[in-house]
Every structure is written in C-alpha cells, then in structure tokens.
Amino acid sequence: MSTNLDALKKREEALLCRTYGRYPLAVKHASGARLYDFDGREYVDLLAGIAVTNVGHCRPELADVAAEQARKLVHVSNLFYQEEQLVLAEKLLATNHFTKVFFCNSGAEANEAAIKLARRYAQRVQNRDAGEIITFTGAFHGRTLATVAATGQAKFQDGFAPIPQGFTQVEWGNLDALRAAIGPQTAAVMVEVIQGEGGVRPMSPEFAEGVQALCREKGVLFIVDEIQTGLCRTGRFWAFQHFGLQPDIITSAKALANGLPMGAMMTSDEVSRGFEPGSHATTFGAGATLSAVAAKVLDIMQEEKLAERAEDVGNYAMGLFRAMGERLPGTIAEVRGKGLMIGVVLAFPGKDIWQALMDRGFVLNLTQERVLRLVPPLIIAREDLESFAAALEELLQAHVAA
Ligand SMILES: *Cc1c(COP(=O)(O)O)cnc(C)c1O
C-alpha cells in the first residue's frame, strides 16, 4: 500500500463511522473516464461512482453552470417559487410520459417519496385501506429504514430491528407468486428493470409485461426504481422504455446531477393527487444550484445522444466479453445487461481477478461474489473497453493455466 493511502486510512479510522469497506484507492482528481490517485497514477473508470458520473467526471461546462448559479442563488427553501426547478422539471418530464415530479436529495429519498405517495393515493384518493408495497428478491431500494424494508435482504437489515411493516417480497421472475401476493392490502408493486446491486439481472420482456399487467388487473400502482438504470445508462433514456411499459411512478437519482446529490420521483397527474400541500417535503430538494447543474446534465445527454451511445458501445463491449468466454471455456458463465450496465458473471469467485484488475489500473465493482459490474461513464472510449478486455483476458488465461 502506498504511504499516501496508508496515511489517509489511519486518519479515517480515527475520524469516520465505520460504515464502509473501502477499496484500496484514494482518488485525488478525475476527468472524463479517468481517475488519478495521490501518487499520480491513472485509472480507467468503469464504475462512474456507481452509475453516477454518466456524462464524465468534472466537465468544465457543469463546473461553470455550478459556479455561475452559486453566485446568483444557492438556497432559499421550498417555501418559495424557484424558476430553476421548473426549467429542470420541463426537461426531465420531456424524456418520458410523466407529468409531475417531486425533487429530493438521494435515491432512498426518491423511493421514500414513491412509497409515501403510493400509500396516500390508495388511502386518500382511492379510499382503500391499503399500504403494502411488494418488492422482489435480490432487490436494492436504499438504506433508510423503509427502503431497507423494501430491499428485504437480511444483510442490510441485520441489527436494525424493528424493521417497518408493510413490505412483502416475492421471488424475482415468479408471476404466479406475485399474483398470489397481491391483495386488498396492496398499494403498489416496486421493481428494478435491471437489478443492479442484485448482480445486473435484467427482467425478461415476459416478466416486465406480466408485472405491469398484474398491477393493472388488480388496480395497484406500478413503481419502477430507475435510480441506477435511468438517465441513458441502459441504451434508452429510462430502462422501462425498452419494454414499452407505462409505470405509474418512477424514481431517479444517481446520475441526475452527475455527482451532486439530487433525486426525483415522477408520476401522473392522477396519482400525484395523493399528495397535497404539507403532505411531503424536503429542505434541500432541487435547490437552485443543483437544479441548474441537473438541467445542463440533461442537455448534454440529449446533445451527445448518450442513450444511443450507451447502446452501441455497450453492445460492442458485451460482444468482446462473450467472444472471450468462448475462447476460454469455464471462465465466464454469462455476460448480461443492457447498454453500459454490464455484468460479466465469472464461473468462480472473482475477488482475486477484481483486485488484479485494480492493480492494472481498471476500477470496477464486484457484486454477488462473482459478477464484475461495469457501469462506466457513458462517454467512455471504445479503446478503454478494449484495453480492459485485454487485461481481463490475460488474467482469465492465467487462471485457467493455474
Ligand atoms: C443506489 C440505489 C438506490 C439508493 O440510492 P441512494 O442515493 O444511495 O439512497 C436505490 N435503488 C437503486 C436501484 C440503486 O441503485
């Protein structure tokens, strides 16, 4: 370990709550799809801060917008009308079929807003005594108490009892189980179109259409968590658009302000009737500076056609990995995902390969022990993916030989 990294590690141990198992890397600055550590070493970024810096790190146009707006107005509270929020809302709602948005500060908060709206819509608009939210095994919806309940995984709930009531999980992909679970107590079904934390697991078209059809048949709301999959990541502006779905609510966050904290929940005029003045709020949500930055992020995504680019470059990269799997049988079990949300599923636990890739200057994430998760900035060069594939192939060859 470098002395710089070692010194930071010791300082941190004395200062911060121990909530993170850190990677052995401290990033000093970043640009485009590159990270630089405290020793000046360069890394190819295949993680983008976990699907956050979609338009690339430290773009000068975003820095300019932030600086300019910060000299005019940063915060005034949601007690006041703010034009920057409306500019952002118009741009955001032009990307999908929704007509109303609630802004907040993170993914978990966007999901909290969705859960609260679904319950209040059922109870105050539909006059139904319903509050249950159904989610799926392998889901990840956040770390607040309600969203760890929605996430439903023991490892995220350990030691936090009592976990809030009103959440039920059914098996991923199992429409019969979903049909059996939906009852008069159900307010909504919430799903990720591609499970991220759960190991880059896409819904099949039949499953996606089946979930929506069951929600319609039973009269419950259909919520899609687009926090990781949204904002051009998967080759569409929103991942639900791959299947022509019409969810009642979607949630967004991660890439919305390209690294500054912002979340959003979008819905229809009808479902938004569940909220009235005073029913939900946040101090910071869509402050002027964040809104101006997020609006510019959306402009960049449109101007640079980043959804199309994610699809092209993602298909190219998945092709490289699939061909590698055929050349080296027994190393890659599956390559899955859409656009630039890619899971390379190894046939064996991947910790050593992941570490060796980091040593060679490639930053990515390992989920579910054997899934190499690639969610790079959408502006990444094909050459970066080629050099990553070459490094991975060398390591897999060595693994086979050993
Ligand atoms: C990251 C993520 C969240 C939580 O977002 P935070 O901003 O960390 O609260 C929720 N759902 C999905 C699918 C995510 O990827």
PDB file of C-alpha atoms in Angstrom, residues 103-265:
ATOM      1  CA  PHE A 103     -37.472  16.553  -6.223  1.00  0.00           C
ATOM      2  CA  CYS A 104     -35.367  15.310  -3.313  1.00  0.00           C
ATOM      3  CA  ASN A 105     -31.725  14.561  -2.498  1.00  0.00           C
ATOM      4  CA  SER A 106     -30.991  10.866  -2.997  1.00  0.00           C
ATOM      5  CA  GLY A 107     -32.240   7.567  -4.311  1.00  0.00           C
ATOM      6  CA  ALA A 108     -33.525   6.332  -0.976  1.00  0.00           C
ATOM      7  CA  GLU A 109     -35.477   9.574  -0.544  1.00  0.00           C
ATOM      8  CA  ALA A 110     -36.966   9.261  -4.031  1.00  0.00           C
ATOM      9  CA  ASN A 111     -38.138   5.749  -3.125  1.00  0.00           C
ATOM     10  CA  GLU A 112     -39.485   7.005   0.223  1.00  0.00           C
ATOM     11  CA  ALA A 113     -41.486   9.599  -1.727  1.00  0.00           C
ATOM     12  CA  ALA A 114     -42.788   6.886  -4.075  1.00  0.00           C
ATOM     13  CA  ILE A 115     -43.785   4.646  -1.148  1.00  0.00           C
ATOM     14  CA  LYS A 116     -45.497   7.505   0.694  1.00  0.00           C
ATOM     15  CA  LEU A 117     -47.331   8.637  -2.457  1.00  0.00           C
ATOM     16  CA  ALA A 118     -48.500   5.099  -3.281  1.00  0.00           C
ATOM     17  CA  ARG A 119     -49.893   4.668   0.236  1.00  0.00           C
ATOM     18  CA  ARG A 120     -51.525   8.083   0.372  1.00  0.00           C
ATOM     19  CA  TYR A 121     -53.041   7.662  -3.102  1.00  0.00           C
ATOM     20  CA  ALA A 122     -54.590   4.348  -2.030  1.00  0.00           C
ATOM     21  CA  GLN A 123     -55.826   5.704   1.310  1.00  0.00           C
ATOM     22  CA  ARG A 124     -56.916   9.259   0.466  1.00  0.00           C
ATOM     23  CA  VAL A 125     -57.843   9.105  -3.230  1.00  0.00           C
ATOM     24  CA  GLN A 126     -58.985   5.511  -3.743  1.00  0.00           C
ATOM     25  CA  ASN A 127     -60.336   5.215  -0.187  1.00  0.00           C
ATOM     26  CA  ARG A 128     -58.732   1.805   0.129  1.00  0.00           C
ATOM     27  CA  ASP A 129     -57.294   0.552   3.423  1.00  0.00           C
ATOM     28  CA  ALA A 130     -54.056  -0.408   1.631  1.00  0.00           C
ATOM     29  CA  GLY A 131     -50.415   0.275   2.411  1.00  0.00           C
ATOM     30  CA  GLU A 132     -48.427  -2.818   1.478  1.00  0.00           C
ATOM     31  CA  ILE A 133     -45.578  -2.472  -1.014  1.00  0.00           C
ATOM     32  CA  ILE A 134     -44.482  -5.638  -2.846  1.00  0.00           C
ATOM     33  CA  THR A 135     -40.855  -5.952  -3.980  1.00  0.00           C
ATOM     34  CA  PHE A 136     -38.702  -8.799  -5.352  1.00  0.00           C
ATOM     35  CA  THR A 137     -35.894 -10.984  -4.044  1.00  0.00           C
ATOM     36  CA  GLY A 138     -32.455  -9.578  -4.910  1.00  0.00           C
ATOM     37  CA  ALA A 139     -33.837  -6.018  -4.920  1.00  0.00           C
ATOM     38  CA  PHE A 140     -31.984  -2.957  -3.713  1.00  0.00           C
ATOM     39  CA  HIS A 141     -34.018   0.159  -2.951  1.00  0.00           C
ATOM     40  CA  GLY A 142     -31.861   2.038  -0.411  1.00  0.00           C
ATOM     41  CA  ARG A 143     -30.676   2.247   3.201  1.00  0.00           C
ATOM     42  CA  THR A 144     -33.290   4.265   5.086  1.00  0.00           C
ATOM     43  CA  LEU A 145     -35.499   2.158   7.355  1.00  0.00           C
ATOM     44  CA  ALA A 146     -38.412   1.994   4.891  1.00  0.00           C
ATOM     45  CA  THR A 147     -36.151   1.308   1.927  1.00  0.00           C
ATOM     46  CA  VAL A 148     -34.167  -1.442   3.716  1.00  0.00           C
ATOM     47  CA  ALA A 149     -37.562  -2.975   4.449  1.00  0.00           C
ATOM     48  CA  ALA A 150     -38.335  -2.728   0.710  1.00  0.00           C
ATOM     49  CA  THR A 151     -34.881  -4.110  -0.117  1.00  0.00           C
ATOM     50  CA  GLY A 152     -35.734  -7.109   2.019  1.00  0.00           C
ATOM     51  CA  GLN A 153     -32.228  -8.585   2.263  1.00  0.00           C
ATOM     52  CA  ALA A 154     -31.108  -9.851   5.686  1.00  0.00           C
ATOM     53  CA  LYS A 155     -27.575  -8.444   5.305  1.00  0.00           C
ATOM     54  CA  PHE A 156     -28.917  -4.879   5.070  1.00  0.00           C
ATOM     55  CA  GLN A 157     -31.391  -5.326   7.958  1.00  0.00           C
ATOM     56  CA  ASP A 158     -29.085  -7.025  10.484  1.00  0.00           C
ATOM     57  CA  GLY A 159     -29.247  -5.312  13.877  1.00  0.00           C
ATOM     58  CA  PHE A 160     -31.810  -2.686  12.848  1.00  0.00           C
ATOM     59  CA  ALA A 161     -34.992  -4.259  14.242  1.00  0.00           C
ATOM     60  CA  PRO A 162     -37.784  -3.319  14.384  1.00  0.00           C
ATOM     61  CA  ILE A 163     -37.945  -3.051  10.601  1.00  0.00           C
ATOM     62  CA  PRO A 164     -41.016  -1.081   9.386  1.00  0.00           C
ATOM     63  CA  GLN A 165     -44.080  -3.147   8.483  1.00  0.00           C
ATOM     64  CA  GLY A 166     -45.939  -3.185   5.217  1.00  0.00           C
ATOM     65  CA  PHE A 167     -43.397  -4.703   2.842  1.00  0.00           C
ATOM     66  CA  THR A 168     -43.661  -8.135   1.226  1.00  0.00           C
ATOM     67  CA  GLN A 169     -41.189  -9.815  -1.095  1.00  0.00           C
ATOM     68  CA  VAL A 170     -41.875 -12.288  -3.832  1.00  0.00           C
ATOM     69  CA  GLU A 171     -39.454 -14.321  -5.898  1.00  0.00           C
ATOM     70  CA  TRP A 172     -37.810 -12.478  -8.828  1.00  0.00           C
ATOM     71  CA  GLY A 173     -39.336 -13.635 -12.109  1.00  0.00           C
ATOM     72  CA  ASN A 174     -42.232 -15.507 -10.495  1.00  0.00           C
ATOM     73  CA  LEU A 175     -45.521 -14.058 -11.790  1.00  0.00           C
ATOM     74  CA  ASP A 176     -47.629 -16.748 -10.066  1.00  0.00           C
ATOM     75  CA  ALA A 177     -46.129 -15.752  -6.712  1.00  0.00           C
ATOM     76  CA  LEU A 178     -46.843 -12.093  -7.491  1.00  0.00           C
ATOM     77  CA  ARG A 179     -50.457 -12.865  -8.420  1.00  0.00           C
ATOM     78  CA  ALA A 180     -50.909 -14.757  -5.145  1.00  0.00           C
ATOM     79  CA  ALA A 181     -49.314 -11.967  -3.085  1.00  0.00           C
ATOM     80  CA  ILE A 182     -51.355  -9.012  -4.392  1.00  0.00           C
ATOM     81  CA  GLY A 183     -54.451  -8.482  -2.259  1.00  0.00           C
ATOM     82  CA  PRO A 184     -56.773  -5.751  -0.972  1.00  0.00           C
ATOM     83  CA  GLN A 185     -53.971  -4.637   1.380  1.00  0.00           C
ATOM     84  CA  THR A 186     -51.557  -3.937  -1.543  1.00  0.00           C
ATOM     85  CA  ALA A 187     -50.820  -0.333  -2.546  1.00  0.00           C
ATOM     86  CA  ALA A 188     -48.058  -0.913  -5.113  1.00  0.00           C
ATOM     87  CA  VAL A 189     -45.504  -3.226  -6.674  1.00  0.00           C
ATOM     88  CA  MET A 190     -41.956  -1.837  -6.964  1.00  0.00           C
ATOM     89  CA  VAL A 191     -39.280  -3.242  -9.258  1.00  0.00           C
ATOM     90  CA  GLU A 192     -35.891  -2.540 -10.879  1.00  0.00           C
ATOM     91  CA  VAL A 193     -35.896  -3.244 -14.630  1.00  0.00           C
ATOM     92  CA  ILE A 194     -32.312  -4.444 -14.222  1.00  0.00           C
ATOM     93  CA  GLN A 195     -31.325  -5.311 -10.655  1.00  0.00           C
ATOM     94  CA  GLY A 196     -28.025  -3.519 -10.031  1.00  0.00           C
ATOM     95  CA  GLU A 197     -26.791  -4.459  -6.580  1.00  0.00           C
ATOM     96  CA  GLY A 198     -28.519  -7.822  -7.114  1.00  0.00           C
ATOM     97  CA  GLY A 199     -25.941  -8.668  -9.807  1.00  0.00           C
ATOM     98  CA  VAL A 200     -27.026  -6.931 -13.048  1.00  0.00           C
ATOM     99  CA  ARG A 201     -30.111  -9.088 -13.549  1.00  0.00           C
ATOM    100  CA  PRO A 202     -32.435  -7.784 -16.306  1.00  0.00           C
ATOM    101  CA  MET A 203     -36.177  -8.518 -16.298  1.00  0.00           C
ATOM    102  CA  SER A 204     -37.236 -10.673 -19.230  1.00  0.00           C
ATOM    103  CA  PRO A 205     -39.804  -8.987 -21.504  1.00  0.00           C
ATOM    104  CA  GLU A 206     -42.460 -11.502 -20.336  1.00  0.00           C
ATOM    105  CA  PHE A 207     -41.739 -10.758 -16.677  1.00  0.00           C
ATOM    106  CA  ALA A 208     -41.774  -6.982 -17.239  1.00  0.00           C
ATOM    107  CA  GLU A 209     -45.059  -7.045 -19.171  1.00  0.00           C
ATOM    108  CA  GLY A 210     -46.527  -9.570 -16.731  1.00  0.00           C
ATOM    109  CA  VAL A 211     -45.819  -7.389 -13.674  1.00  0.00           C
ATOM    110  CA  GLN A 212     -47.449  -4.370 -15.305  1.00  0.00           C
ATOM    111  CA  ALA A 213     -50.468  -6.427 -16.463  1.00  0.00           C
ATOM    112  CA  LEU A 214     -50.987  -7.821 -12.945  1.00  0.00           C
ATOM    113  CA  CYS A 215     -50.774  -4.328 -11.424  1.00  0.00           C
ATOM    114  CA  ARG A 216     -53.431  -3.092 -13.892  1.00  0.00           C
ATOM    115  CA  GLU A 217     -55.665  -6.123 -13.357  1.00  0.00           C
ATOM    116  CA  LYS A 218     -55.553  -5.781  -9.556  1.00  0.00           C
ATOM    117  CA  GLY A 219     -55.747  -1.977  -9.503  1.00  0.00           C
ATOM    118  CA  VAL A 220     -52.447  -1.379  -7.662  1.00  0.00           C
ATOM    119  CA  LEU A 221     -49.728   1.086  -8.621  1.00  0.00           C
ATOM    120  CA  PHE A 222     -46.688   0.002 -10.638  1.00  0.00           C
ATOM    121  CA  ILE A 223     -43.463   1.657  -9.459  1.00  0.00           C
ATOM    122  CA  VAL A 224     -40.148   1.319 -11.308  1.00  0.00           C
ATOM    123  CA  ASP A 225     -36.924   2.151  -9.444  1.00  0.00           C
ATOM    124  CA  GLU A 226     -34.796   3.749 -12.203  1.00  0.00           C
ATOM    125  CA  ILE A 227     -32.193   5.117  -9.800  1.00  0.00           C
ATOM    126  CA  GLN A 228     -29.386   3.097 -11.371  1.00  0.00           C
ATOM    127  CA  THR A 229     -30.882   2.177 -14.751  1.00  0.00           C
ATOM    128  CA  GLY A 230     -32.180   5.617 -15.724  1.00  0.00           C
ATOM    129  CA  LEU A 231     -30.619   8.606 -17.489  1.00  0.00           C
ATOM    130  CA  CYS A 232     -29.354   6.845 -20.648  1.00  0.00           C
ATOM    131  CA  ARG A 233     -27.453   4.123 -18.779  1.00  0.00           C
ATOM    132  CA  THR A 234     -29.073   1.108 -20.458  1.00  0.00           C
ATOM    133  CA  GLY A 235     -29.442   2.415 -24.012  1.00  0.00           C
ATOM    134  CA  ARG A 236     -32.803   4.158 -23.511  1.00  0.00           C
ATOM    135  CA  PHE A 237     -33.392   7.332 -21.544  1.00  0.00           C
ATOM    136  CA  TRP A 238     -35.231   5.123 -18.993  1.00  0.00           C
ATOM    137  CA  ALA A 239     -34.885   1.353 -18.845  1.00  0.00           C
ATOM    138  CA  PHE A 240     -38.670   0.771 -18.701  1.00  0.00           C
ATOM    139  CA  GLN A 241     -38.791   2.178 -22.260  1.00  0.00           C
ATOM    140  CA  HIS A 242     -37.085  -0.996 -23.558  1.00  0.00           C
ATOM    141  CA  PHE A 243     -40.368  -2.828 -22.943  1.00  0.00           C
ATOM    142  CA  GLY A 244     -42.851  -0.084 -23.823  1.00  0.00           C
ATOM    143  CA  LEU A 245     -44.085  -0.070 -20.213  1.00  0.00           C
ATOM    144  CA  GLN A 246     -46.196   2.712 -18.674  1.00  0.00           C
ATOM    145  CA  PRO A 247     -45.376   2.645 -14.952  1.00  0.00           C
ATOM    146  CA  ASP A 248     -47.403   4.865 -12.591  1.00  0.00           C
ATOM    147  CA  ILE A 249     -44.328   6.112 -10.735  1.00  0.00           C
ATOM    148  CA  ILE A 250     -40.578   6.055 -11.385  1.00  0.00           C
ATOM    149  CA  THR A 251     -37.713   7.145  -9.154  1.00  0.00           C
ATOM    150  CA  SER A 252     -34.393   8.637 -10.235  1.00  0.00           C
ATOM    151  CA  ALA A 253     -31.220   9.864  -8.531  1.00  0.00           C
ATOM    152  CA  LYS A 254     -27.597   8.736  -9.085  1.00  0.00           C
ATOM    153  CA  ALA A 255     -26.714  10.398 -12.440  1.00  0.00           C
ATOM    154  CA  LEU A 256     -29.256  13.213 -12.271  1.00  0.00           C
ATOM    155  CA  ALA A 257     -26.769  15.910 -11.241  1.00  0.00           C
ATOM    156  CA  ASN A 258     -23.700  13.885 -12.305  1.00  0.00           C
ATOM    157  CA  GLY A 259     -22.343  13.540  -8.759  1.00  0.00           C
ATOM    158  CA  LEU A 260     -24.110  16.288  -6.853  1.00  0.00           C
ATOM    159  CA  PRO A 261     -26.916  14.941  -4.656  1.00  0.00           C
ATOM    160  CA  MET A 262     -30.297  15.013  -6.339  1.00  0.00           C
ATOM    161  CA  GLY A 263     -33.253  12.638  -6.563  1.00  0.00           C
ATOM    162  CA  ALA A 264     -36.623  12.777  -8.279  1.00  0.00           C
ATOM    163  CA  MET A 265     -39.915  10.911  -8.225  1.00  0.00           C
TER     164      MET A 265
END
